[in-house]
GROMACS .gro file of N, CA, C and O in nm:
model
  440
    1SER      N    1   0.083  -0.117   0.005
    1SER     CA    2  -0.015   0.023  -0.015
    1SER      C    3   0.075   0.154  -0.003
    1SER      O    4   0.170   0.121   0.057
    2MET      N    5   0.024   0.240  -0.012
    2MET     CA    6   0.098   0.342  -0.056
    2MET      C    7   0.108   0.394   0.117
    2MET      O    8   0.246   0.446   0.126
    3PHE      N    9   0.046   0.363   0.202
    3PHE     CA   10   0.130   0.394   0.368
    3PHE      C   11   0.217   0.306   0.395
    3PHE      O   12   0.329   0.403   0.448
    4GLU      N   13   0.260   0.207   0.365
    4GLU     CA   14   0.396   0.095   0.356
    4GLU      C   15   0.500   0.152   0.299
    4GLU      O   16   0.599   0.158   0.370
    5LYS      N   17   0.447   0.208   0.169
    5LYS     CA   18   0.566   0.257   0.098
    5LYS      C   19   0.644   0.399   0.138
    5LYS      O   20   0.767   0.417   0.161
    6ASN      N   21   0.511   0.476   0.172
    6ASN     CA   22   0.593   0.615   0.257
    6ASN      C   23   0.657   0.592   0.383
    6ASN      O   24   0.789   0.639   0.439
    7GLU      N   25   0.570   0.472   0.471
    7GLU     CA   26   0.656   0.400   0.631
    7GLU      C   27   0.785   0.378   0.582
    7GLU      O   28   0.939   0.409   0.647
    8LEU      N   29   0.843   0.285   0.495
    8LEU     CA   30   0.955   0.232   0.449
    8LEU      C   31   1.059   0.371   0.367
    8LEU      O   32   1.159   0.359   0.404
    9ARG      N   33   1.001   0.458   0.311
    9ARG     CA   34   1.073   0.568   0.299
    9ARG      C   35   1.137   0.673   0.387
    9ARG      O   36   1.243   0.673   0.413
   10MET      N   37   1.046   0.706   0.504
   10MET     CA   38   1.067   0.748   0.605
   10MET      C   39   1.171   0.660   0.685
   10MET      O   40   1.272   0.729   0.752
   11GLU      N   41   1.176   0.531   0.698
   11GLU     CA   42   1.269   0.443   0.779
   11GLU      C   43   1.370   0.460   0.694
   11GLU      O   44   1.516   0.483   0.786
   12GLU      N   45   1.398   0.457   0.571
   12GLU     CA   46   1.510   0.482   0.500
   12GLU      C   47   1.589   0.579   0.508
   12GLU      O   48   1.707   0.579   0.547
   13HIS      N   49   1.527   0.706   0.532
   13HIS     CA   50   1.561   0.828   0.525
   13HIS      C   51   1.605   0.851   0.691
   13HIS      O   52   1.693   0.957   0.702
   14ARG      N   53   1.549   0.784   0.793
   14ARG     CA   54   1.610   0.777   0.927
   14ARG      C   55   1.729   0.744   0.919
   14ARG      O   56   1.815   0.811   1.013
   15ILE      N   57   1.749   0.620   0.897
   15ILE     CA   58   1.859   0.525   0.867
   15ILE      C   59   1.990   0.617   0.824
   15ILE      O   60   2.083   0.588   0.892
   16GLU      N   61   1.963   0.670   0.676
   16GLU     CA   62   2.056   0.728   0.614
   16GLU      C   63   2.119   0.871   0.722
   16GLU      O   64   2.216   0.899   0.751
   17HIS      N   65   2.000   0.942   0.785
   17HIS     CA   66   2.019   1.040   0.864
   17HIS      C   67   2.131   1.014   1.006
   17HIS      O   68   2.228   1.062   1.009
   18ASP      N   69   2.060   0.881   1.035
   18ASP     CA   70   2.151   0.837   1.142
   18ASP      C   71   2.314   0.809   1.112
   18ASP      O   72   2.398   0.815   1.199
   19ARG      N   73   2.321   0.754   0.989
   19ARG     CA   74   2.466   0.693   0.950
   19ARG      C   75   2.523   0.846   0.865
   19ARG      O   76   2.641   0.822   0.931
   20ARG      N   77   2.497   0.903   0.846
   20ARG     CA   78   2.522   1.041   0.831
   20ARG      C   79   2.610   1.077   0.945
   20ARG      O   80   2.685   1.209   0.952
   21ARG      N   81   2.493   1.169   1.064
   21ARG     CA   82   2.546   1.206   1.194
   21ARG      C   83   2.614   1.095   1.239
   21ARG      O   84   2.737   1.187   1.306
   22GLU      N   85   2.650   0.982   1.260
   22GLU     CA   86   2.746   0.912   1.311
   22GLU      C   87   2.899   0.927   1.261
   22GLU      O   88   3.016   0.920   1.314
   23LYS      N   89   2.879   0.929   1.085
   23LYS     CA   90   2.986   0.946   1.008
   23LYS      C   91   3.075   1.088   1.049
   23LYS      O   92   3.182   1.134   1.098
   24LEU      N   93   2.994   1.197   1.077
   24LEU     CA   94   3.020   1.337   1.145
   24LEU      C   95   3.056   1.330   1.268
   24LEU      O   96   3.182   1.420   1.294
   25ARG      N   97   3.017   1.242   1.368
   25ARG     CA   98   3.046   1.246   1.509
   25ARG      C   99   3.232   1.214   1.502
   25ARG      O  100   3.279   1.269   1.559
   26ARG      N  101   3.184   1.085   1.414
   26ARG     CA  102   3.355   1.011   1.386
   26ARG      C  103   3.468   1.106   1.373
   26ARG      O  104   3.550   1.110   1.394
   27GLU      N  105   3.437   1.173   1.275
   27GLU     CA  106   3.499   1.309   1.184
   27GLU      C  107   3.551   1.410   1.298
   27GLU      O  108   3.638   1.493   1.305
   28CYS      N  109   3.428   1.443   1.366
   28CYS     CA  110   3.459   1.578   1.465
   28CYS      C  111   3.586   1.531   1.586
   28CYS      O  112   3.654   1.595   1.622
   29GLU      N  113   3.547   1.365   1.654
   29GLU     CA  114   3.609   1.333   1.707
   29GLU      C  115   3.768   1.303   1.681
   29GLU      O  116   3.909   1.294   1.754
   30ALA      N  117   3.788   1.306   1.526
   30ALA     CA  118   3.907   1.303   1.465
   30ALA      C  119   3.986   1.437   1.457
   30ALA      O  120   4.098   1.430   1.469
   31ILE      N  121   3.913   1.493   1.424
   31ILE     CA  122   3.955   1.648   1.430
   31ILE      C  123   4.008   1.697   1.576
   31ILE      O  124   4.122   1.746   1.586
   32TYR      N  125   3.916   1.662   1.667
   32TYR     CA  126   3.958   1.680   1.783
   32TYR      C  127   4.080   1.638   1.854
   32TYR      O  128   4.205   1.661   1.921
   33SER      N  129   4.109   1.508   1.827
   33SER     CA  130   4.240   1.411   1.851
   33SER      C  131   4.356   1.458   1.810
   33SER      O  132   4.468   1.446   1.861
   34THR      N  133   4.340   1.561   1.688
   34THR     CA  134   4.460   1.589   1.630
   34THR      C  135   4.546   1.757   1.715
   34THR      O  136   4.613   1.804   1.698
   35LEU      N  137   4.419   1.787   1.804
   35LEU     CA  138   4.464   1.944   1.880
   35LEU      C  139   4.580   1.837   2.018
   35LEU      O  140   4.560   1.726   2.082
   36SER      N  141   4.632   1.977   2.017
   36SER     CA  142   4.700   1.969   2.144
   36SER      C  143   4.630   2.019   2.268
   36SER      O  144   4.618   2.146   2.279
   37LEU      N  145   4.618   1.910   2.369
   37LEU     CA  146   4.508   1.991   2.447
   37LEU      C  147   4.597   2.021   2.629
   37LEU      O  148   4.678   2.000   2.611
   38GLY      N  149   4.483   2.109   2.697
   38GLY     CA  150   4.561   2.147   2.790
   38GLY      C  151   4.569   2.048   2.914
   38GLY      O  152   4.564   1.952   2.913
   39LEU      N  153   4.631   2.086   3.025
   39LEU     CA  154   4.630   2.009   3.144
   39LEU      C  155   4.498   1.926   3.165
   39LEU      O  156   4.500   1.808   3.238
   40ASN      N  157   4.368   2.048   3.156
   40ASN     CA  158   4.287   1.968   3.198
   40ASN      C  159   4.238   1.860   3.065
   40ASN      O  160   4.103   1.815   3.087
   41GLY      N  161   4.286   1.843   2.951
   41GLY     CA  162   4.211   1.723   2.869
   41GLY      C  163   4.152   1.785   2.790
   41GLY      O  164   4.096   1.723   2.654
   42GLU      N  165   4.131   1.924   2.791
   42GLU     CA  166   4.059   2.016   2.662
   42GLU      C  167   4.133   2.160   2.584
   42GLU      O  168   4.250   2.146   2.626
   43ALA      N  169   4.060   2.135   2.518
   43ALA     CA  170   4.115   2.266   2.382
   43ALA      C  171   4.073   2.377   2.446
   43ALA      O  172   3.936   2.404   2.520
   44THR      N  173   4.138   2.454   2.396
   44THR     CA  174   4.081   2.619   2.383
   44THR      C  175   4.066   2.669   2.280
   44THR      O  176   4.023   2.614   2.183
   45ARG      N  177   3.939   2.793   2.309
   45ARG     CA  178   3.909   2.840   2.165
   45ARG      C  179   4.001   2.866   2.043
   45ARG      O  180   3.928   2.875   1.909
   46ALA      N  181   4.128   2.902   2.068
   46ALA     CA  182   4.186   2.917   2.007
   46ALA      C  183   4.253   2.773   1.928
   46ALA      O  184   4.298   2.795   1.774
   47ASP      N  185   4.232   2.713   1.994
   47ASP     CA  186   4.264   2.547   1.925
   47ASP      C  187   4.184   2.564   1.875
   47ASP      O  188   4.161   2.447   1.735
   48ILE      N  189   4.068   2.573   1.882
   48ILE     CA  190   3.936   2.539   1.789
   48ILE      C  191   3.912   2.636   1.681
   48ILE      O  192   3.911   2.556   1.585
   49GLU      N  193   3.964   2.715   1.696
   49GLU     CA  194   3.970   2.820   1.554
   49GLU      C  195   4.080   2.788   1.444
   49GLU      O  196   4.030   2.836   1.345
   50ALA      N  197   4.157   2.693   1.497
   50ALA     CA  198   4.322   2.684   1.428
   50ALA      C  199   4.254   2.554   1.324
   50ALA      O  200   4.288   2.510   1.225
   51VAL      N  201   4.125   2.498   1.372
   51VAL     CA  202   4.084   2.381   1.318
   51VAL      C  203   3.995   2.372   1.209
   51VAL      O  204   3.905   2.313   1.142
   52LEU      N  205   3.912   2.514   1.224
   52LEU     CA  206   3.816   2.568   1.159
   52LEU      C  207   3.795   2.522   0.960
   52LEU      O  208   3.671   2.467   0.971
   53PRO      N  209   3.921   2.507   0.891
   53PRO     CA  210   3.934   2.489   0.759
   53PRO      C  211   3.911   2.354   0.757
   53PRO      O  212   3.823   2.298   0.671
   54LYS      N  213   3.931   2.286   0.850
   54LYS     CA  214   3.869   2.138   0.867
   54LYS      C  215   3.770   2.111   0.886
   54LYS      O  216   3.697   2.025   0.833
   55MET      N  217   3.692   2.154   0.986
   55MET     CA  218   3.582   2.179   1.014
   55MET      C  219   3.511   2.242   0.916
   55MET      O  220   3.352   2.136   0.901
   56GLU      N  221   3.537   2.294   0.804
   56GLU     CA  222   3.412   2.390   0.719
   56GLU      C  223   3.449   2.279   0.597
   56GLU      O  224   3.325   2.212   0.536
   57GLY      N  225   3.550   2.193   0.595
   57GLY     CA  226   3.535   2.063   0.513
   57GLY      C  227   3.455   1.929   0.521
   57GLY      O  228   3.397   1.931   0.449
   58VAL      N  229   3.482   1.921   0.636
   58VAL     CA  230   3.380   1.826   0.689
   58VAL      C  231   3.203   1.844   0.695
   58VAL      O  232   3.160   1.783   0.648
   59LEU      N  233   3.199   1.974   0.720
   59LEU     CA  234   3.059   1.993   0.712
   59LEU      C  235   3.036   2.004   0.514
   59LEU      O  236   2.908   1.985   0.525
   60ARG      N  237   3.097   2.035   0.459
   60ARG     CA  238   3.088   2.069   0.293
   60ARG      C  239   3.006   1.925   0.271
   60ARG      O  240   2.976   1.902   0.213
   61GLU      N  241   3.143   1.845   0.292
   61GLU     CA  242   3.168   1.707   0.231
   61GLU      C  243   2.991   1.683   0.267
   61GLU      O  244   2.976   1.523   0.226
   62ALA      N  245   2.971   1.709   0.432
   62ALA     CA  246   2.852   1.650   0.484
   62ALA      C  247   2.720   1.726   0.395
   62ALA      O  248   2.580   1.681   0.423
   63SER      N  249   2.743   1.801   0.336
   63SER     CA  250   2.626   1.885   0.250
   63SER      C  251   2.575   1.981   0.376
   63SER      O  252   2.410   1.999   0.338
   64VAL      N  253   2.629   2.056   0.442
   64VAL     CA  254   2.555   2.071   0.576
   64VAL      C  255   2.555   2.238   0.505
   64VAL      O  256   2.670   2.300   0.442
   65ASP      N  257   2.454   2.304   0.481
   65ASP     CA  258   2.423   2.481   0.448
   65ASP      C  259   2.474   2.571   0.584
   65ASP      O  260   2.453   2.563   0.711
   66PHE      N  261   2.586   2.626   0.534
   66PHE     CA  262   2.639   2.698   0.670
   66PHE      C  263   2.681   2.862   0.606
   66PHE      O  264   2.741   2.840   0.486
   67SER      N  265   2.739   2.941   0.695
   67SER     CA  266   2.839   3.066   0.659
   67SER      C  267   2.914   3.031   0.711
   67SER      O  268   2.948   2.992   0.876
   68LEU      N  269   3.048   3.085   0.704
   68LEU     CA  270   3.174   3.120   0.813
   68LEU      C  271   3.135   3.192   0.929
   68LEU      O  272   3.160   3.142   1.038
   69PRO      N  273   3.076   3.283   0.927
   69PRO     CA  274   3.023   3.342   1.060
   69PRO      C  275   2.952   3.288   1.144
   69PRO      O  276   2.960   3.273   1.255
   70ASP      N  277   2.831   3.142   1.100
   70ASP     CA  278   2.793   3.049   1.178
   70ASP      C  279   2.895   2.997   1.216
   70ASP      O  280   2.841   2.977   1.328
   71LEU      N  281   2.987   2.930   1.195
   71LEU     CA  282   3.108   2.859   1.285
   71LEU      C  283   3.174   2.950   1.340
   71LEU      O  284   3.193   2.889   1.429
   72GLU      N  285   3.208   3.091   1.312
   72GLU     CA  286   3.278   3.156   1.424
   72GLU      C  287   3.215   3.192   1.553
   72GLU      O  288   3.211   3.161   1.688
   73GLU      N  289   3.049   3.190   1.512
   73GLU     CA  290   2.960   3.249   1.640
   73GLU      C  291   2.959   3.058   1.682
   73GLU      O  292   2.952   3.051   1.857
   74MET      N  293   2.936   2.958   1.614
   74MET     CA  294   2.928   2.802   1.689
   74MET      C  295   3.018   2.813   1.776
   74MET      O  296   2.991   2.757   1.927
   75ILE      N  297   3.169   2.833   1.722
   75ILE     CA  298   3.314   2.821   1.841
   75ILE      C  299   3.270   2.937   1.956
   75ILE      O  300   3.322   2.892   2.039
   76ARG      N  301   3.222   3.041   1.921
   76ARG     CA  302   3.214   3.155   2.095
   76ARG      C  303   3.092   3.108   2.147
   76ARG      O  304   3.123   3.069   2.295
   77PHE      N  305   3.033   2.992   2.124
   77PHE     CA  306   2.945   2.923   2.199
   77PHE      C  307   2.960   2.783   2.240
   77PHE      O  308   2.853   2.678   2.321
   78MET      N  309   3.040   2.681   2.223
   78MET     CA  310   3.090   2.570   2.205
   78MET      C  311   3.110   2.560   2.353
   78MET      O  312   3.079   2.432   2.401
   79ASP      N  313   3.207   2.663   2.443
   79ASP     CA  314   3.189   2.635   2.609
   79ASP      C  315   3.080   2.639   2.663
   79ASP      O  316   3.044   2.720   2.719
   80ILE      N  317   2.985   2.512   2.642
   80ILE     CA  318   2.883   2.506   2.732
   80ILE      C  319   2.876   2.536   2.868
   80ILE      O  320   2.799   2.577   2.947
   81ASN      N  321   3.017   2.499   2.965
   81ASN     CA  322   2.986   2.482   3.074
   81ASN      C  323   3.081   2.632   3.128
   81ASN      O  324   3.104   2.656   3.228
   82HIS      N  325   3.061   2.682   3.025
   82HIS     CA  326   3.150   2.815   3.102
   82HIS      C  327   3.291   2.773   3.181
   82HIS      O  328   3.329   2.912   3.255
   83ASP      N  329   3.365   2.678   3.137
   83ASP     CA  330   3.493   2.663   3.191
   83ASP      C  331   3.651   2.720   3.140
   83ASP      O  332   3.707   2.682   3.184
   84GLY      N  333   3.576   2.780   3.000
   84GLY     CA  334   3.716   2.813   2.945
   84GLY      C  335   3.764   2.788   2.879
   84GLY      O  336   3.864   2.814   2.780
   85SER      N  337   3.759   2.626   2.839
   85SER     CA  338   3.838   2.513   2.750
   85SER      C  339   3.691   2.493   2.713
   85SER      O  340   3.571   2.454   2.747
   86ILE      N  341   3.720   2.370   2.571
   86ILE     CA  342   3.628   2.279   2.498
   86ILE      C  343   3.660   2.169   2.513
   86ILE      O  344   3.777   2.137   2.460
   87SER      N  345   3.541   2.094   2.583
   87SER     CA  346   3.571   1.956   2.613
   87SER      C  347   3.550   1.915   2.426
   87SER      O  348   3.491   1.935   2.335
   88LYS      N  349   3.599   1.739   2.428
   88LYS     CA  350   3.557   1.664   2.282
   88LYS      C  351   3.422   1.658   2.298
   88LYS      O  352   3.370   1.696   2.158
   89ALA      N  353   3.355   1.644   2.421
   89ALA     CA  354   3.205   1.608   2.378
   89ALA      C  355   3.151   1.744   2.337
   89ALA      O  356   3.036   1.765   2.267
   90GLU      N  357   3.175   1.877   2.421
   90GLU     CA  358   3.097   2.030   2.343
   90GLU      C  359   3.153   2.058   2.246
   90GLU      O  360   3.102   2.113   2.144
   91PHE      N  361   3.248   2.035   2.171
   91PHE     CA  362   3.317   2.019   2.036
   91PHE      C  363   3.208   1.992   1.933
   91PHE      O  364   3.151   2.017   1.825
   92THR      N  365   3.235   1.813   1.937
   92THR     CA  366   3.119   1.724   1.875
   92THR      C  367   2.989   1.767   1.846
   92THR      O  368   2.901   1.808   1.788
   93HIS      N  369   2.925   1.802   1.986
   93HIS     CA  370   2.800   1.851   2.001
   93HIS      C  371   2.742   1.968   1.946
   93HIS      O  372   2.637   1.962   1.850
   94ALA      N  373   2.859   2.079   1.916
   94ALA     CA  374   2.827   2.187   1.880
   94ALA      C  375   2.807   2.176   1.732
   94ALA      O  376   2.772   2.221   1.647
   95VAL      N  377   2.931   2.078   1.664
   95VAL     CA  378   2.949   2.087   1.542
   95VAL      C  379   2.809   2.011   1.458
   95VAL      O  380   2.758   2.022   1.372
   96LEU      N  381   2.764   1.896   1.579
   96LEU     CA  382   2.675   1.809   1.548
   96LEU      C  383   2.533   1.929   1.512
   96LEU      O  384   2.434   1.902   1.431
   97PHE      N  385   2.514   1.983   1.601
   97PHE     CA  386   2.376   2.095   1.631
   97PHE      C  387   2.396   2.170   1.487
   97PHE      O  388   2.295   2.193   1.428
   98GLN      N  389   2.474   2.210   1.433
   98GLN     CA  390   2.535   2.304   1.322
   98GLN      C  391   2.493   2.240   1.194
   98GLN      O  392   2.424   2.275   1.089
   99ALA      N  393   2.517   2.107   1.203
   99ALA     CA  394   2.460   2.000   1.083
   99ALA      C  395   2.315   1.980   1.079
   99ALA      O  396   2.260   1.940   0.943
  100GLU      N  397   2.275   1.975   1.195
  100GLU     CA  398   2.078   1.993   1.168
  100GLU      C  399   2.038   2.127   1.188
  100GLU      O  400   1.960   2.079   1.188
  101GLY      N  401   2.097   2.238   1.155
  101GLY     CA  402   2.053   2.351   1.151
  101GLY      C  403   2.048   2.412   1.258
  101GLY      O  404   1.934   2.519   1.234
  102VAL      N  405   2.084   2.404   1.351
  102VAL     CA  406   2.083   2.452   1.506
  102VAL      C  407   2.147   2.587   1.494
  102VAL      O  408   2.233   2.564   1.488
  103ARG      N  409   2.051   2.707   1.507
  103ARG     CA  410   2.201   2.840   1.513
  103ARG      C  411   2.256   2.820   1.641
  103ARG      O  412   2.198   2.791   1.723
  104PRO      N  413   2.398   2.870   1.635
  104PRO     CA  414   2.451   2.920   1.754
  104PRO      C  415   2.384   2.981   1.853
  104PRO      O  416   2.401   2.930   2.004
  105MET      N  417   2.299   3.072   1.802
  105MET     CA  418   2.223   3.104   1.915
  105MET      C  419   2.101   3.024   2.052
  105MET      O  420   2.100   3.057   2.145
  106SER      N  421   2.086   2.957   1.918
  106SER     CA  422   1.949   2.888   1.959
  106SER      C  423   2.051   2.755   2.056
  106SER      O  424   2.013   2.704   2.132
  107MET      N  425   2.192   2.718   2.012
  107MET     CA  426   2.280   2.625   2.116
  107MET      C  427   2.285   2.661   2.244
  107MET      O  428   2.281   2.603   2.334
  108GLN      N  429   2.290   2.799   2.270
  108GLN     CA  430   2.291   2.879   2.420
  108GLN      C  431   2.182   2.855   2.492
  108GLN      O  432   2.197   2.863   2.614
  109GLU      N  433   2.109   2.894   2.425
  109GLU     CA  434   1.945   2.875   2.513
  109GLU      C  435   1.916   2.694   2.564
  109GLU      O  436   1.861   2.692   2.621
  110MET      N  437   1.975   2.610   2.523
  110MET     CA  438   1.983   2.497   2.540
  110MET      C  439   2.051   2.431   2.672
  110MET      O  440   2.101   2.446   2.670
   0.00000   0.00000   0.00000
């Protein structure tokens, strides 16, 4: 039936979405692992800004619609717990939110 075909198509879309998100998460973790981290095991904002071109490449490859100001703003809001450094989880979370179309100002509200 048409309903079953639509359900199947939605499930295929969800699986593809999850696969792309997981690939992006792994790429974020790989980028983060290239950073020289502080004594607390976390990166500084300057460290993250230095890998901005890599982040751009990963997002473009994932067909994410973004602008450079979006990414710069995203970096400003990455430090979720306001401790002055950015953990791998904060970094990955922010990039995945960007990929989902969540704007940096919305990220801060969460």
